[in-house]
Coordinates of C-alpha atoms and ligand atoms in Angstrom, one line a residue:
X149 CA -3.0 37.8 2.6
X150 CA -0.6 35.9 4.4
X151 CA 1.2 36.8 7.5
X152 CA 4.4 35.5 6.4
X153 CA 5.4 34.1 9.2
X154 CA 7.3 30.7 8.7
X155 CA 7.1 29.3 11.7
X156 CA 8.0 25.4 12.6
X157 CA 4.8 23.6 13.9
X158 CA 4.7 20.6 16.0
X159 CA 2.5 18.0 14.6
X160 CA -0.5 18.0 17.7
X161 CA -0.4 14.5 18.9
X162 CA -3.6 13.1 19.2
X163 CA -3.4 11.5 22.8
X164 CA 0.0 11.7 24.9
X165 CA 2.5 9.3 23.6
X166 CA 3.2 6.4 25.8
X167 CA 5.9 3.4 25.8
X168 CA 3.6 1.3 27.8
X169 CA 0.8 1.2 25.1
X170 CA 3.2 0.8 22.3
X171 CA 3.6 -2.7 20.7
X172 CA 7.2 -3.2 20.8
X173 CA 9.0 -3.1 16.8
X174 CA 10.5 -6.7 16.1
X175 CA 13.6 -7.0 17.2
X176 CA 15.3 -9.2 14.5
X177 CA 14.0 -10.4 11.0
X178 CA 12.9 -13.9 12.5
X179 CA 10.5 -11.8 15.1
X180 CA 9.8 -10.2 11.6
X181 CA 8.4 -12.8 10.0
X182 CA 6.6 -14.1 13.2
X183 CA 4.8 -10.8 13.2
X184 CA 3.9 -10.7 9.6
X185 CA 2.6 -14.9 10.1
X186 CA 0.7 -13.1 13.0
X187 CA -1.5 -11.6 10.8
X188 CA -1.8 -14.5 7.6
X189 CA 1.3 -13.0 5.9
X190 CA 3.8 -15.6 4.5
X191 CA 6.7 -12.9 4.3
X192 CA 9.9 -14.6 2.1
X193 CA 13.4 -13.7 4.4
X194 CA 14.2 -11.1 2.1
X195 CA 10.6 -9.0 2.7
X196 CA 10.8 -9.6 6.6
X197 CA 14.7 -8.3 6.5
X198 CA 13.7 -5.2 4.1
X199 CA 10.8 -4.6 6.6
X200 CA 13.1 -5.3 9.6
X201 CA 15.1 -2.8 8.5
X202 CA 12.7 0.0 7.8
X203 CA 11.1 0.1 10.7
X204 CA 14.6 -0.5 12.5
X205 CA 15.9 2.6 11.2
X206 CA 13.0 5.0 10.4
X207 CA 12.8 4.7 6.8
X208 CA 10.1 4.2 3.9
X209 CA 9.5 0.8 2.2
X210 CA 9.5 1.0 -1.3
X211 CA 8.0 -1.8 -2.6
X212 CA 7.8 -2.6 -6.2
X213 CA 6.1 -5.8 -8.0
X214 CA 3.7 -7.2 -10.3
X215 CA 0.2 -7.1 -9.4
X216 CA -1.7 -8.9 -6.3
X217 CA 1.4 -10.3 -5.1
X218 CA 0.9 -8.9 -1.5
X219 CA 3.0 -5.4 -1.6
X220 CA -0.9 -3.1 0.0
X221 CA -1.4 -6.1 2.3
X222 CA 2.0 -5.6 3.9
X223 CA 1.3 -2.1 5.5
X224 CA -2.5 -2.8 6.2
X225 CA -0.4 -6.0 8.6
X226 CA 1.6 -3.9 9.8
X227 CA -1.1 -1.1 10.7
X228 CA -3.3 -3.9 12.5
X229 CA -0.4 -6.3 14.3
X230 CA 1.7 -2.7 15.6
X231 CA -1.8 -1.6 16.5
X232 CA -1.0 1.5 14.8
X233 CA -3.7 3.4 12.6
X234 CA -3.5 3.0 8.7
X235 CA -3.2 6.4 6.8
X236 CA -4.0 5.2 3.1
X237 CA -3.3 7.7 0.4
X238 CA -4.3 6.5 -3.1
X239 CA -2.6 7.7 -5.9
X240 CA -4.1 8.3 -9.4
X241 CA -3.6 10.8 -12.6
X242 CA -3.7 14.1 -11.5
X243 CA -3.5 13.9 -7.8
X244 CA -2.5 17.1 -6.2
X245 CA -1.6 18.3 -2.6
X246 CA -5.2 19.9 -1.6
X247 CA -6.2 15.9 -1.9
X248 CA -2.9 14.3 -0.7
X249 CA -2.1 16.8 2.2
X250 CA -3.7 19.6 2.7
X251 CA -6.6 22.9 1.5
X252 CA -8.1 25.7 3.7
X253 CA -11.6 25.2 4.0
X254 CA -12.7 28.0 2.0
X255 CA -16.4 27.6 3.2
X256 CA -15.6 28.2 6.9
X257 CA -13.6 30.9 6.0
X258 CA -15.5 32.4 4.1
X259 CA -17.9 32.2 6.8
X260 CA -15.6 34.1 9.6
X261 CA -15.2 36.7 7.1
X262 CA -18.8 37.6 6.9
X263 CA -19.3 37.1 10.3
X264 CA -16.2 39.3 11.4
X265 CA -17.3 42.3 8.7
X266 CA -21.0 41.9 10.2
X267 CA -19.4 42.5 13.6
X268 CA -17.4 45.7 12.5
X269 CA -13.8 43.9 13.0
X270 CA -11.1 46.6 11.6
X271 CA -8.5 44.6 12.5
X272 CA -7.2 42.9 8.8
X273 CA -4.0 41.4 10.1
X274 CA -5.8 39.7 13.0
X275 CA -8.3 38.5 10.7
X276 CA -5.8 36.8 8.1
X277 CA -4.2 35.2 11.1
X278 CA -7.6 33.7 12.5
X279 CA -9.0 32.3 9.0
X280 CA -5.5 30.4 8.0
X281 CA -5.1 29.3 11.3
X282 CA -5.1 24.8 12.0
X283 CA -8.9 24.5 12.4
X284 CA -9.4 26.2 9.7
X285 CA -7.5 23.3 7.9
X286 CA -8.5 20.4 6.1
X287 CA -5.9 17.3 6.6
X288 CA -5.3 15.4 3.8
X289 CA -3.8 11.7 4.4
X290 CA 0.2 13.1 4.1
X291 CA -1.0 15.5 6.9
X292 CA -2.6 13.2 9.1
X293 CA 0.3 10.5 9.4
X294 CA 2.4 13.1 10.9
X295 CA -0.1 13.4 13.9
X296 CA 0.9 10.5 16.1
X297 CA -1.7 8.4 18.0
X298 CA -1.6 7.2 22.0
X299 CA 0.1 3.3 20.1
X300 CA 2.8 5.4 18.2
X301 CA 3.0 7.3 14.4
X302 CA 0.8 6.0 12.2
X303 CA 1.4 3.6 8.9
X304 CA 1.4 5.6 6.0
X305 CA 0.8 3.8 2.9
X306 CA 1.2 6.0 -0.3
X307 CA -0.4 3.1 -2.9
X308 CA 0.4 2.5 -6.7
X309 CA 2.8 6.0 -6.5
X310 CA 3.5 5.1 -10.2
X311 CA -0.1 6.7 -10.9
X312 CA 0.8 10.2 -9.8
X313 CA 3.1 12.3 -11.8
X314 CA 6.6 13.6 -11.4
X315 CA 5.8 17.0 -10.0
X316 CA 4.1 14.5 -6.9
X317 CA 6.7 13.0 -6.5
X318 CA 8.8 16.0 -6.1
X319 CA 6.4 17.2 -3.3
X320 CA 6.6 13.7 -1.5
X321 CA 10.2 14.4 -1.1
X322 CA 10.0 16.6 2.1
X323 CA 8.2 14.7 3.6
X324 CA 10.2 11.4 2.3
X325 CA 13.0 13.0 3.6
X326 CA 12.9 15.0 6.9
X327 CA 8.9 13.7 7.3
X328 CA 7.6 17.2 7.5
X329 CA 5.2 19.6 5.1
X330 CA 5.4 23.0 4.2
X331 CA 2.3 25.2 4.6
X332 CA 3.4 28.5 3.4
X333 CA 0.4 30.4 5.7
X334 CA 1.1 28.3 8.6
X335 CA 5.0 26.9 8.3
X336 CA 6.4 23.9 8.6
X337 CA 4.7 21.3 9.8
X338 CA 7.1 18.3 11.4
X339 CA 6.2 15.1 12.9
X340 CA 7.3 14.4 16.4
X341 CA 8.0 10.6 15.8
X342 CA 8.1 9.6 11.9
X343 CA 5.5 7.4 10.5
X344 CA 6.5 4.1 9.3
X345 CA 5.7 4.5 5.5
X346 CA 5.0 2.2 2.6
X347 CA 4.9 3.1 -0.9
X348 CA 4.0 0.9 -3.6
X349 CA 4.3 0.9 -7.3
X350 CA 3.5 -2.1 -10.4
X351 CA 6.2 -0.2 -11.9
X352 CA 4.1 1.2 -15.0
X353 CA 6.5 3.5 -14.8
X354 CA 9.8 4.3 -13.5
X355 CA 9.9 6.5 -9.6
X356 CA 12.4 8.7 -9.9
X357 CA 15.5 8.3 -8.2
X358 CA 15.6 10.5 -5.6
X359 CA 12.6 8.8 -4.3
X360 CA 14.1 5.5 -4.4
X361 CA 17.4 7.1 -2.6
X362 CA 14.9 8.3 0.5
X363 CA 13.4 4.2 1.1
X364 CA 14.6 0.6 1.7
X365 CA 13.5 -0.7 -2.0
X366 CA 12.1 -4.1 -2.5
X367 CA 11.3 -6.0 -5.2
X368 CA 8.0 -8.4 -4.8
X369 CA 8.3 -11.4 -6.7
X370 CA 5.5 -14.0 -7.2
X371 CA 5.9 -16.8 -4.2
X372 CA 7.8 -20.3 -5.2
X373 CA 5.5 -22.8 -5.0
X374 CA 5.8 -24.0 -1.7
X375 CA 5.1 -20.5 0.0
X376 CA 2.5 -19.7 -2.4
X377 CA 0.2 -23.5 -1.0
X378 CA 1.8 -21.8 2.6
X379 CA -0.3 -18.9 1.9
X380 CA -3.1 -20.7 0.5
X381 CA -3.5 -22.7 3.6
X382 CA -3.8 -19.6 5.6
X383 CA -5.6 -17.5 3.8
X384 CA -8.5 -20.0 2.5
X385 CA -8.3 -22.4 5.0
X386 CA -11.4 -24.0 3.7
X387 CA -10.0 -25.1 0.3
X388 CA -9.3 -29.2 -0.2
X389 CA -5.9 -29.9 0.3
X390 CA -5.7 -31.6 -2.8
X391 CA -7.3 -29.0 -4.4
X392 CA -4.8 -26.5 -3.1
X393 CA -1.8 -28.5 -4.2
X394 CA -3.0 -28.8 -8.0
X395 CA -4.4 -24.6 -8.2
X396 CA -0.7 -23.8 -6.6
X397 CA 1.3 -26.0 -9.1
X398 CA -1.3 -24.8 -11.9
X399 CA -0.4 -21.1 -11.3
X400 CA 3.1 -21.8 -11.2
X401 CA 2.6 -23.1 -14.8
X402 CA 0.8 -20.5 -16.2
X403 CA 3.3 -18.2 -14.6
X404 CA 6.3 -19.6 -16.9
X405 CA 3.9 -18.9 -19.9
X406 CA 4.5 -15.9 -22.0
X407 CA 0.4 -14.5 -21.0
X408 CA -0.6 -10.6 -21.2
X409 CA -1.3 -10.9 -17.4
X410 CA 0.2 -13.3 -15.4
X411 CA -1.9 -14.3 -12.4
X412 CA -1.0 -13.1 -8.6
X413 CA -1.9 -14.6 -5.4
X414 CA -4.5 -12.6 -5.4
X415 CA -6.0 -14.7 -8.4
X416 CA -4.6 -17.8 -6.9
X417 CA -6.7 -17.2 -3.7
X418 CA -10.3 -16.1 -5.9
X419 CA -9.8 -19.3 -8.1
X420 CA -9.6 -21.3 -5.2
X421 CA -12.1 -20.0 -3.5
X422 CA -14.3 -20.5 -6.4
X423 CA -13.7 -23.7 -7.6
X424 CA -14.7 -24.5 -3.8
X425 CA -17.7 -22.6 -3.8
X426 CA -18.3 -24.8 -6.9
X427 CA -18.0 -28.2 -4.6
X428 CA -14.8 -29.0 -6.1
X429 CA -12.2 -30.8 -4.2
X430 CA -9.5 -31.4 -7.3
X431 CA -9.3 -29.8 -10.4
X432 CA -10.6 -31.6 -13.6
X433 CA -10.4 -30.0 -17.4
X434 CA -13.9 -29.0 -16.8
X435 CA -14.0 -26.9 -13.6
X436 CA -10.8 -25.6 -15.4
X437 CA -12.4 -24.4 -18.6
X438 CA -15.6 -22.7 -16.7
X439 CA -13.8 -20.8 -14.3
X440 CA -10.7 -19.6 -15.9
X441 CA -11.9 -16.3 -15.7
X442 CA -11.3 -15.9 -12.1
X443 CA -7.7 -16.7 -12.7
X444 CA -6.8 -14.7 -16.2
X445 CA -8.3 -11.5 -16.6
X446 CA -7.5 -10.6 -20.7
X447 CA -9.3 -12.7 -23.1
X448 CA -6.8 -13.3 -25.4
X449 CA -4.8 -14.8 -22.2
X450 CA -8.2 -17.1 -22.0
X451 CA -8.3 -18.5 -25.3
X452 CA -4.9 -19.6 -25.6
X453 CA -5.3 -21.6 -22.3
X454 CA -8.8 -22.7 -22.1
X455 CA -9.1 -26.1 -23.6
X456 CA -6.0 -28.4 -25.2
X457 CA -3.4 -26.4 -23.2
X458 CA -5.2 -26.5 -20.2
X459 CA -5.5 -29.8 -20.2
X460 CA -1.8 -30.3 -20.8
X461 CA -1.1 -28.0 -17.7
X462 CA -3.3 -30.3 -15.9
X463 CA -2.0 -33.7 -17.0
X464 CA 1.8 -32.3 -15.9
X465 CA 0.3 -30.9 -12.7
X466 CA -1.5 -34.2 -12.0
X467 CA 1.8 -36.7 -12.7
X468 CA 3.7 -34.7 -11.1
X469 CA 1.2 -34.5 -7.5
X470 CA 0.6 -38.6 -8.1
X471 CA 4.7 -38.8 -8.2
X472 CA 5.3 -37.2 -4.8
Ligands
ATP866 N1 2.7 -13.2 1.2 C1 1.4 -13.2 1.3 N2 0.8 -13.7 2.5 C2 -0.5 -13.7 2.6 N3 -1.4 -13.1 1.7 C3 -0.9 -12.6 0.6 C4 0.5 -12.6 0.4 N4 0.7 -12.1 -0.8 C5 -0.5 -11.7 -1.3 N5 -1.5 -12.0 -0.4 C6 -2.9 -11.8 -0.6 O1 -3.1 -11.5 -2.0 C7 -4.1 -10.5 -2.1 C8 -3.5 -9.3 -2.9 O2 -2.6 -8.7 -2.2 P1 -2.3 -7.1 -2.3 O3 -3.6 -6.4 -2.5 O4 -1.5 -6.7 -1.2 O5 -1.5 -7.1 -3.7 P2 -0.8 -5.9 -4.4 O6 0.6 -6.3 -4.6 O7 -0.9 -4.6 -3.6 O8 -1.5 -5.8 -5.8 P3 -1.9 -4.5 -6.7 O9 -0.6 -4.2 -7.3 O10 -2.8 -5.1 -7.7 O11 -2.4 -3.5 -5.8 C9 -4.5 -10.1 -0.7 O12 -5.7 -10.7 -0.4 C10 -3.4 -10.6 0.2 O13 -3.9 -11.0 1.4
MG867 MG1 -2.0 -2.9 -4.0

């Protein structure tokens, strides 16, 4: 079937690569965090120096954390303020390279055979050559991000990795590593210019080491209080301030409690949101009761905070606002 020939394969760049109409990578972890604030990200030093430093030295972000505290939303700013295109692959149970990088498209081959057999073609070597030739060839996301655009390589952002399985993982480590992929028909496919790469994980399980090894790891906590209203501000600008100040110091309550599922920003943001989309301009025991579900998402976690302890929260979160 195959031709055996293992040849390496440049990556076909989509347009010529050019300097001029490549955003220029921050230079230092304060032009960092300008960049991330560029795009509504309030980035703590620690995630602007880990960034800094991947895209300073060509190697993956691994970014761990709980969930919805910001870890997808930092390659999708980093795809939009580089101008470079996002290249999303999704992990989940079972996800295997004909979806991740690459498959023949059996249809069209198919297809040439027919076609070449209804023409008389005697010449099998020839043939096998033609059908597992590039356009006979499907590109999966891992594929695609090492075909570089006019702006530069591509974000590749390989979400929730702690879905796949080990034997994945294995697999991402070429490409991890020397950002290349083997396809035995064709060879080795390398990228000219390495992507900038993001993987994430809410750590349901443990990536394997070797991974780990290949990326800048980060850890994504939950945002102190301060940054979390800083983020709050930007990213539901039409929220009361007040109203702001007592959701932010709410959260932070909740998050010291010992719930199922602790809330992330991204709960923080939908409960302010719609507590404002219900007129409200400060919280009150009410509002607090009817719309808890935007904010806690088990209902066990509900019923121990709807009610007495929810008022509590609110009393402490009140006294202490009144006392600034
Ligand atoms: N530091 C931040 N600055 C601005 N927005 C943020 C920040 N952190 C989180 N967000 C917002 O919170 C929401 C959730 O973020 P995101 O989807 O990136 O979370 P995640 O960590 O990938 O969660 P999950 O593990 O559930 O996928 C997004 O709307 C994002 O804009
Ligand atoms: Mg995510």
């Amino acid at each position: 079937m195959s031709s055996n020939t293992q040849r390496p394969v440049k990556a076909a760049a989509v347009n010529t690569h050019s300097d001029a109409l490549n955003p220029a990578l921050p230079q230092s972890i304060d032009a960092t965090m300008a960049l991330l604030a560029g795009a509504d990200y309030v980035a703590e030093r620690s995630l602007a120096t880990a960034v800094f430093l991947s895209l300073r030295m060509g190697r993956p972000l691994f970014l761990e954390g709980e969930a919805g505290v910001g870890k997808t939303e930092i390659a999708k700013v980093l795809a939009s303020t580089l101008g470079r295109r996002l290249v999303r692959l999704q992990c989940y149970e079972g996800l295997d390279i004909a979806q991740a990088a690459y498959e023949w498209n059996y249809p069209r081959q198919m297809i040439e055979i027919r076609l070449a057999e209804a023409e008389g073609a005697k010449n099998r070597e020839a043939l096998t050559q033609d059908i597992f030739s590039e356009k006979f060839l499907i590109r999966r996301p891992l594929l695609q991000a090492l075909q570089p655009d006019v702006a530069g390589p591509p974000v590749l952002l390989i979400d929730e990795l702690d879905r796949t399985d080990e034997p994945f993982e294995a697999y991402l480590l070429e490409v991890l590593s020397d950002f290349q992929l083997t396809i035995p028909e064709l060879g080795t496919i390398k990228a000219e210019q390495p992507p900038i790469v993001i993987l994430t994980s809410n750590r349901t399980r443990e990536i394997h080491d070797a991974i780990k090894r290949r990326c800048f790891y980060h850890w994504v906590d939950y945002p102190d209080a301060e940054r979390e209203l800083a983020i709050l501000r930007r990213k539901a600008p039409g929220v009361a301030e007040r109203l702001s100040q007592e959701v932010v110091a709410f959260v932070q309550r909740l998050r010291k409690m010992d719930l199922f599922k602790l809330p992330g920003v991204a709960e923080t943001l939908d409960w302010s949101k719609a507590l404002t989309a219900l007129d409200a301009i400060a919280l009150s025991p009410q509002t607090v009761n009817d719309t808890l579900g935007t904010l806690l998402k088990y209902q066990d976690d509900i019923a121990r905070v709807r009610g007495t302890e929810a008022e509590r929260i609110l009393s402490e979160v009140q006294a202490e606002l009144n006392a600034r």
